Coordinates of C-alpha atoms in Angstrom, one line a residue:
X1 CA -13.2 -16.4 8.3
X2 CA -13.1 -17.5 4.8
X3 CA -11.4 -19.3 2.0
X4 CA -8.4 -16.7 0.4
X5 CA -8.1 -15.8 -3.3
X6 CA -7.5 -18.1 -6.1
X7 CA -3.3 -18.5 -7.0
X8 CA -2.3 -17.0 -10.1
X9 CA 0.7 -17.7 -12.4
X10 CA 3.7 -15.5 -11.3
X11 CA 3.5 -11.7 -12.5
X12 CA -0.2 -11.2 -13.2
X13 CA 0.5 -7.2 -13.3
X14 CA -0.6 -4.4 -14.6
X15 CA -0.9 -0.6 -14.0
X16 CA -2.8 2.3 -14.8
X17 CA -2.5 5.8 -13.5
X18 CA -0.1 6.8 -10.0
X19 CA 1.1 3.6 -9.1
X20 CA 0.9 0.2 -10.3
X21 CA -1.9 -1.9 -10.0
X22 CA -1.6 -5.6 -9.4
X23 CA -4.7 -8.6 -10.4
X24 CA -4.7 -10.8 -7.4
X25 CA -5.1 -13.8 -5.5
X26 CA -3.0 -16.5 -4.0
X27 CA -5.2 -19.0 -2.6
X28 CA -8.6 -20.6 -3.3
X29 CA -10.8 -23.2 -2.2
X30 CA -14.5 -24.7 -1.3
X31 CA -16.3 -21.8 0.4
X32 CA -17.0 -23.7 3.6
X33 CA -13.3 -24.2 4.7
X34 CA -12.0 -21.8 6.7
X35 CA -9.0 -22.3 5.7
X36 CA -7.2 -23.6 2.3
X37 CA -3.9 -25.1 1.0
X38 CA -2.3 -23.8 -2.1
X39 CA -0.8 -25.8 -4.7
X40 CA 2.5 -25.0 -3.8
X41 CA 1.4 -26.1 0.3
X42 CA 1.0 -22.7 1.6
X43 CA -1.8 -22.3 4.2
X44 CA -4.0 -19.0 4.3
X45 CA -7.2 -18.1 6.3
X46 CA -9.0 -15.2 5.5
X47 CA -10.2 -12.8 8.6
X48 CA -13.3 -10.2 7.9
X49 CA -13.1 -7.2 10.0
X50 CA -14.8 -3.7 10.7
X51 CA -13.7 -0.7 10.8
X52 CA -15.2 2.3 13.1
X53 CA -16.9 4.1 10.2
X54 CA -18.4 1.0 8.8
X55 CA -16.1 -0.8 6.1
X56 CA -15.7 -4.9 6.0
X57 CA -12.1 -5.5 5.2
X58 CA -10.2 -8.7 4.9
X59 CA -7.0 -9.6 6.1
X60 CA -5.3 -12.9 5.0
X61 CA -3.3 -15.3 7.1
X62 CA -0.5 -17.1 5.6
X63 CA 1.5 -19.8 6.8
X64 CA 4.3 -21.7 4.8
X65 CA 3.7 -25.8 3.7
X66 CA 6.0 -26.4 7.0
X67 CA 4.0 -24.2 8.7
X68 CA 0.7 -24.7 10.9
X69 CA -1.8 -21.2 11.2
X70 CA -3.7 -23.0 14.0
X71 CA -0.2 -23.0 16.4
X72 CA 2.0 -20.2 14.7
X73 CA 4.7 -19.3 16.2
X74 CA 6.6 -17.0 14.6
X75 CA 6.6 -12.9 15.1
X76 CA 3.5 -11.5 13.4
X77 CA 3.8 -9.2 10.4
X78 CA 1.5 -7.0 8.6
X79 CA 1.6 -6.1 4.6
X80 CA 0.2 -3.4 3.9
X81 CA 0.1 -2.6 0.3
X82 CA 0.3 0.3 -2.0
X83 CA -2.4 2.9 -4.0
X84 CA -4.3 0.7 -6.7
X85 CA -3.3 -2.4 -5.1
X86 CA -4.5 -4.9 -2.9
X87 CA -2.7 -7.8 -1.0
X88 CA -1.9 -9.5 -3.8
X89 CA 1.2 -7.1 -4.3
X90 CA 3.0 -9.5 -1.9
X91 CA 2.4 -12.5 -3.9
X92 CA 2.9 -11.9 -7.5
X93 CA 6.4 -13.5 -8.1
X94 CA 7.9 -17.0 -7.3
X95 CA 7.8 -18.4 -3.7
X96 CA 11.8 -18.0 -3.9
X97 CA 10.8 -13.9 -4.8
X98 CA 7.6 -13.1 -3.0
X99 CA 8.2 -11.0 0.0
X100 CA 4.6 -12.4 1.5
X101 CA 6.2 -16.2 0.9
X102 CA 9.7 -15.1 2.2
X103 CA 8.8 -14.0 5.3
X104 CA 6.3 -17.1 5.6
X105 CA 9.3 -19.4 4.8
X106 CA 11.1 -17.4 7.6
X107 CA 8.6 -18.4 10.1
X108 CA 7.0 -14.9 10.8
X109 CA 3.2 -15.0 10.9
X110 CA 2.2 -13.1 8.0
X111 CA -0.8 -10.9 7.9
X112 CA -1.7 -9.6 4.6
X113 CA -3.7 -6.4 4.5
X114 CA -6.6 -4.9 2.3
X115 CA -7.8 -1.5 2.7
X116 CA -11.7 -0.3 1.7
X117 CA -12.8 -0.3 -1.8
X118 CA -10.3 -3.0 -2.9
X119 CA -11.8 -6.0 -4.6
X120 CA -10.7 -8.3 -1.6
X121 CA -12.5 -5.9 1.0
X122 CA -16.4 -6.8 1.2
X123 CA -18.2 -3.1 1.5
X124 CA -19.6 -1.3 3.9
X125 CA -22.4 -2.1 6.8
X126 CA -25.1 0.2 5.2
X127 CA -23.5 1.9 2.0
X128 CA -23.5 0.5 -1.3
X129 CA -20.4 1.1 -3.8
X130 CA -22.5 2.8 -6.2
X131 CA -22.9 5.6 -3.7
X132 CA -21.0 8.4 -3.3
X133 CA -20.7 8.6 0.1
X134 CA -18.9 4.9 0.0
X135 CA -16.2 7.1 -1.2
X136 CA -15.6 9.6 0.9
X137 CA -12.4 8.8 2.1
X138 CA -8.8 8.7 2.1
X139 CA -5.4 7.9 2.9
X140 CA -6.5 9.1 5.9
X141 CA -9.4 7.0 6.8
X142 CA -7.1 4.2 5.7
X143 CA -4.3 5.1 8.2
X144 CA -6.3 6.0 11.1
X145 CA -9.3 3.2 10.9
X146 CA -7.8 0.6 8.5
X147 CA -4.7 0.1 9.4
X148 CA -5.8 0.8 13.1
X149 CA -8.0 -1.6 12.8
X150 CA -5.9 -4.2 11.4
X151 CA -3.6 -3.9 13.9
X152 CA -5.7 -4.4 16.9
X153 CA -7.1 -7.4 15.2
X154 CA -4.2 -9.1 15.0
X155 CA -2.9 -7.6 18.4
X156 CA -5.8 -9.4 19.9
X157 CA -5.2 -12.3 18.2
X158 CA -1.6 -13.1 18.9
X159 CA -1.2 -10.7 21.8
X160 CA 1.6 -9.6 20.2
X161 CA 2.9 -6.4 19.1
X162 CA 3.5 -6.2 15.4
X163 CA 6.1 -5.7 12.8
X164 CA 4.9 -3.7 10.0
X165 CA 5.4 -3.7 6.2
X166 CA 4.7 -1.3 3.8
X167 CA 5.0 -0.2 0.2
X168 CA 4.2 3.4 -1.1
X169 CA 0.8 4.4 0.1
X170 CA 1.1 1.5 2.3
X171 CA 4.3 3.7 3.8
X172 CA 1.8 7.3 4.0
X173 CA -0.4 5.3 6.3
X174 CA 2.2 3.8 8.2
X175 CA 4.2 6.9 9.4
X176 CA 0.5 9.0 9.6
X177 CA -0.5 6.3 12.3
X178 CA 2.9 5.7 14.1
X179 CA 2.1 9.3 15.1
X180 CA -0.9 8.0 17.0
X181 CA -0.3 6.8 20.6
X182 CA -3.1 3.9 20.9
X183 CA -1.9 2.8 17.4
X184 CA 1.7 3.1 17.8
X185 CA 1.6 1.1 21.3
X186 CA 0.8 -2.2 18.7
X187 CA 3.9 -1.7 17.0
X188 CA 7.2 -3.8 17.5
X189 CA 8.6 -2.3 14.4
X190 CA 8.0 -0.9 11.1
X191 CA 10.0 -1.6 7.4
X192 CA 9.2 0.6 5.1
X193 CA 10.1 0.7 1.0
X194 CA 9.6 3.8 -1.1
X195 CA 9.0 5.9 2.2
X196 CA 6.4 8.8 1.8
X197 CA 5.5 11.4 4.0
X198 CA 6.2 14.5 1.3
X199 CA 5.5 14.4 -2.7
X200 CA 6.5 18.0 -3.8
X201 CA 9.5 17.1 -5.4
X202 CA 7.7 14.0 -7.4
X203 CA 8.8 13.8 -11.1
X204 CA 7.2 11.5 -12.8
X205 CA 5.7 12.8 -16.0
X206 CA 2.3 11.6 -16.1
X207 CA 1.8 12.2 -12.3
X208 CA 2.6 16.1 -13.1
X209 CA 0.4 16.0 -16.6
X210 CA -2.1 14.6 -13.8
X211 CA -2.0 17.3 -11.4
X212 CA -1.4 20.0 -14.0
X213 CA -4.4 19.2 -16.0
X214 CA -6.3 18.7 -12.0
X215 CA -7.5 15.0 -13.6
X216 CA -9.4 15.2 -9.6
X217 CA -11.3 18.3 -10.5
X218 CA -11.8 16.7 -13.8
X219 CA -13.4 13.6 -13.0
X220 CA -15.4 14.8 -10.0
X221 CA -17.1 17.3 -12.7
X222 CA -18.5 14.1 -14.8
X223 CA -20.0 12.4 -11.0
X224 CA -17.1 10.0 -10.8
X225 CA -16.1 8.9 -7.2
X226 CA -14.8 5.5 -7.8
X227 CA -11.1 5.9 -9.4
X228 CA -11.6 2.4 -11.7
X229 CA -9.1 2.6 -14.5
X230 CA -10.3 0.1 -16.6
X231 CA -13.5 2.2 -16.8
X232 CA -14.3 3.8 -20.8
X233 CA -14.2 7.1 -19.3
X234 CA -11.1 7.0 -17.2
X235 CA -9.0 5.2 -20.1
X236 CA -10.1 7.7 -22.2
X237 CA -9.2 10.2 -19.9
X238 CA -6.0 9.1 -19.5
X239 CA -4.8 8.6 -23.1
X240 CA -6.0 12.4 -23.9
X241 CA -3.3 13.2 -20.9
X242 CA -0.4 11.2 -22.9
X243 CA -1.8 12.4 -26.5
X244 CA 0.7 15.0 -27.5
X245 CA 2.1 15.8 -23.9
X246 CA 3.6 13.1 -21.9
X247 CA 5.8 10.2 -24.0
X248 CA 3.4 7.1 -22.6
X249 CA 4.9 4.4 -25.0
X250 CA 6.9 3.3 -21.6
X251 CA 3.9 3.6 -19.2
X252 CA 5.8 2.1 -16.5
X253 CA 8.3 4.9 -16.5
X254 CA 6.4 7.5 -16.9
X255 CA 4.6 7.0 -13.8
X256 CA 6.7 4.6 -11.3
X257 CA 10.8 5.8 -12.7
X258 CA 13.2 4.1 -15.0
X259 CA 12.9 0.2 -15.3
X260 CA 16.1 -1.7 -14.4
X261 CA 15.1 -5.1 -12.9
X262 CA 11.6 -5.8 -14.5
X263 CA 10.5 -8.2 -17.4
X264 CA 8.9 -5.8 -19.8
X265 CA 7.5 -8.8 -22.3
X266 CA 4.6 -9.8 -20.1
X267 CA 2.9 -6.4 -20.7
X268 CA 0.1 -7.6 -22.8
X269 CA -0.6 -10.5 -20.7
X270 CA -0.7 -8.0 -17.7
X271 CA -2.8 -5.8 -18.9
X272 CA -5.6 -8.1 -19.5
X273 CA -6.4 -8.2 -16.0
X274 CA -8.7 -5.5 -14.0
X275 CA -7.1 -2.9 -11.2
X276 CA -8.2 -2.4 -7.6
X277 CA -10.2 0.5 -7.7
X278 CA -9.7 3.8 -4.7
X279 CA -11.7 7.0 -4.2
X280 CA -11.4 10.3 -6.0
X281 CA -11.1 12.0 -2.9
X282 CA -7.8 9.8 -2.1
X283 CA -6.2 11.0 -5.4
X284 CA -7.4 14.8 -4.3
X285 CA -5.6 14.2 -1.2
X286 CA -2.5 12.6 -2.9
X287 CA -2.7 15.9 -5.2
X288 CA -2.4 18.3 -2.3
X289 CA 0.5 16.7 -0.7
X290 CA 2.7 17.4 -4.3
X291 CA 1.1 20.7 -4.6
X292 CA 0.9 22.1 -1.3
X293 CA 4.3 19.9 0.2
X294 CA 2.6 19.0 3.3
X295 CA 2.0 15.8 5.3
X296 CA -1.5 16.6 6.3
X297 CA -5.1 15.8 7.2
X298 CA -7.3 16.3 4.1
X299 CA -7.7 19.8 2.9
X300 CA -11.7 20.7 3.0
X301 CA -11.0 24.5 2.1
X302 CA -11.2 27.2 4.7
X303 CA -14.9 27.3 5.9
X304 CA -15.3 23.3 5.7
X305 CA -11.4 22.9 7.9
X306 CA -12.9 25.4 10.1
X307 CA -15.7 23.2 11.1
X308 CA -14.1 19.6 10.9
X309 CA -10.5 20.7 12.4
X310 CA -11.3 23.8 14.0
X311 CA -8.6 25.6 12.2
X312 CA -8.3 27.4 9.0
X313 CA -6.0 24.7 7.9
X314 CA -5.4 20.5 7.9
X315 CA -4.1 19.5 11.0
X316 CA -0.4 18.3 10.1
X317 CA 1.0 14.7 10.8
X318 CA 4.1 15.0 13.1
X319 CA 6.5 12.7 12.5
X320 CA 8.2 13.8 15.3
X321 CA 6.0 12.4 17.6
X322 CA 6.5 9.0 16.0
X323 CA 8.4 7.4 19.8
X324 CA 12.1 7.3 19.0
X325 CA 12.7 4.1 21.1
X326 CA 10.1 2.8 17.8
X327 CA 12.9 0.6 15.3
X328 CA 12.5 1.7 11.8
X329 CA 14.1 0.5 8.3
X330 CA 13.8 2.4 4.9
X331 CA 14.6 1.7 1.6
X332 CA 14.5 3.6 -1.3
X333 CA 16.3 4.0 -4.7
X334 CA 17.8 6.6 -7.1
X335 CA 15.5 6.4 -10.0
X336 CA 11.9 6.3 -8.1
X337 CA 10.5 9.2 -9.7
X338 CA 7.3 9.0 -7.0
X339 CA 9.4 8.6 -3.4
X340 CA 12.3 10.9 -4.3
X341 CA 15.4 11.0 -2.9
X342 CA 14.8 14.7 -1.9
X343 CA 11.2 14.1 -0.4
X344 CA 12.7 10.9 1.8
X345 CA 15.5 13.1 3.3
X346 CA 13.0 15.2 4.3
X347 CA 10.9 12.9 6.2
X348 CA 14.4 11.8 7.5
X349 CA 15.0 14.9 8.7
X350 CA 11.9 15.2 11.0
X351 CA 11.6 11.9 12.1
X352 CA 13.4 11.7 16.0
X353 CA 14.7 8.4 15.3
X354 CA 17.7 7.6 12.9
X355 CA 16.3 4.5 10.7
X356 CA 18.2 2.1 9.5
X357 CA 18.6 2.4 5.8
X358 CA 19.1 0.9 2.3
X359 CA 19.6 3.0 -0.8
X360 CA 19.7 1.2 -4.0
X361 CA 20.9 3.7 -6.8
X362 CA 19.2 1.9 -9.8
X363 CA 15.9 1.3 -8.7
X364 CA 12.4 2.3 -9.3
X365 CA 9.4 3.1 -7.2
X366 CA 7.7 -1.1 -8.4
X367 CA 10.7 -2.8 -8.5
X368 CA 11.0 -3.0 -4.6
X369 CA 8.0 -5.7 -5.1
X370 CA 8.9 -6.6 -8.8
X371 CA 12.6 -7.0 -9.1
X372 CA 13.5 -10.0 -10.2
X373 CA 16.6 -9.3 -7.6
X374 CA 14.4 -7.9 -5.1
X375 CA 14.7 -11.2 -2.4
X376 CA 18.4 -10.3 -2.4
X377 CA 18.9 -6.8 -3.0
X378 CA 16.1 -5.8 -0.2
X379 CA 14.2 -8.9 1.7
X380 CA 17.3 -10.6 2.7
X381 CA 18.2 -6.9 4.4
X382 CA 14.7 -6.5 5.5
X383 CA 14.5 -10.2 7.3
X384 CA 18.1 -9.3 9.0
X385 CA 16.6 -5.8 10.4
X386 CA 13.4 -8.1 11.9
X387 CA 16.0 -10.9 13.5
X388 CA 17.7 -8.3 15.2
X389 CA 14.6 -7.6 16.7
X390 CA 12.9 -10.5 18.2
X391 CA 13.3 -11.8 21.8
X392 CA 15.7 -15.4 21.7
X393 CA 13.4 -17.9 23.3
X394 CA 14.0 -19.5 26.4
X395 CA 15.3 -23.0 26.7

């Protein structure tokens, strides 16, 4: 265990490319303390953990200033954040606005998850980042060993099963391992915003300049494996892609959907700070689910899926193995031009349970962790679904 990241002043953000990515940390202190206070009294103790293919991840205990992480009570909950990001997501507002202080002010044990080759994860046992093979991976790997492994870390810890929390990508890896018995057995419940399973129908207009112009292809050809946007290269790349083709002057929009609830005049000041990097291959696989429309295992190409799945094609995720006794809540909004409306009723349509559900017209794919109306409009739903849930203590 270690000391967590250092707090930032409210809405350190900025985003390149996908999906927003968000600067972190929310808690700092001397090395040799296992566990640190905040300045605004929130504890947090940092867990390293190690995945079945090698990676050191950390995962971040939070408890609130009335709280105590050595004798926590409450229901444990895992965050599990989106592509770009890292925990910090759930931390980048007010304490009154944070989901990741909401829920610790609500007494729930919060867990705060970081997947491989985020700047909060530590590496890997024997690879080296500047390696290719560090990053072979993706959304996959982070479904069925990160997440998986994060669970059973904290199941063993609070022998407990868990709610879960998660927020775009952080949603792909969540329904690809509730259809896993030995993961799905740690799981009280799962909440879920800007639900993915399918990405055909995605419309934001960088994303399809992006896959029209096959930026994976394109940045595999000049030895790239490391997706880090505030690379030369990759900027570059980028602005060529809204040069004459996409209207970039509103990045935010042309990526994530129309802004209704965010505070546009702290753009500069966002974008001085660096993005989380991910792996090629996890864009690649992100690219097949809008081209092909499938919620699958990574597509190697005939020979390659012959000898890794044994068929000619990726093995599919069934959500319809996800256990209907399993309680789930959704929400997603009307102008998210990554988690369509069209692509959600889909994955509604195969899942076996009906989920509970919120559907807020005006809202964007970000602003279900950036809306400055978000701890109303959403987390005060959310927190109800997770009450209804949990066991009344005995007396």
């Amino acid at each position: 265990m270690d000391q967590c990241p250092a707090l930032l002043p409210p809405f350190l953000i900025f985003f390149l490319s996908f999906s927003l990515s968000l600067s972190y940390g929310y808690f700092t202190g001397n090395p040799s303390d296992p566990g640190q206070t905040s300045p605004s009294g929130y504890s947090c103790i940092e867990h390293t953990l190690q995945t079945k293919d090698g990676y050191i991840l950390a995962l971040q205990r939070v408890s609130s200033p009335s709280g105590d992480l050595r004798v926590q009570q409450g229901h444990p909950v895992l965050l599990q954040h989106g592509l770009f990001m890292a925990g910090d997501a759930w931390f980048l507002d007010s304490t009154e606005q944070s989901l990741g202080f909401i829920l610790a002010d609500q007494g729930f044990d919060v867990w705060v998850g970081n997947v491989r080759g985020t700047r909060w994860s530590y590496g890997h046992v024997s690879l080296s980042k500047t390696e290719k093979e560090f990053w072979e991976w993706s959304w996959q790997e982070l479904a069925l060993y990160d997440l998986a492994e994060m669970l059973h870390y904290i199941h063993s810890v609070t022998s407990s099963k868990i709610f879960i929390v998660g927020h775009s990508q952080g949603t792909i890896m969540s329904l690809a391992a509730l259809t896993q018995p030995d993961i799905v057995e740690m799981v009280e419940a799962a909440a879920l915003l800007c639900p993915i399973s399918y990405l055909d129908h995605v419309s934001a207009p960088l994303v399809l300049r992006m896959v029209a112009m096959h930026l994976d292809q394109m940045v595999l050809a000049l030895g790239i494996h490391q997706l880090n946007f505030r690379s030369d290269v990759l900027v570059n790349l980028v602005d060529s892609l809204c040069d004459g083709h996409v209207d970039c002057t509103d990045f935010l929009s042309s990526i994530t959907g129309k802004n209704c609830c965010f505070n546009k005049t702290h753009m500069d000041f966002y974008l001085e700070y660096e993005p989380h990097p991910s792996s090629v291959k996890n864009l690649r696989h992100l690219f097949q689910m809008i081209r092909k429309g499938t919620f699958s295992q990574y597509d190697y190409g005939i020979l390659k899926n012959l000898l890794m799945y044994g068929q000619l094609k990726p093995p599919a995720f069934d959500l319809n193995s996800i256990p209907k006794s399993l309680p789930l809540w959704m929400s997603y909004g009307g102008n998210d031009a990554l988690a369509d409306i069209t692509d959600v009723q889909h994955t509604l349509e195969e899942l076996p349970s009906k989920p509970e559900l919120l559907y807020l017209e005006n809202y964007g794919h970000i602003y279900f962790l950036l809306s400055i109306k978000a701890n109303r409009d959403i987390y005060d739903h959310m927190v109800g679904f997770f009450r209804s849930l949990e066991k009344p203590s005995s007396s």
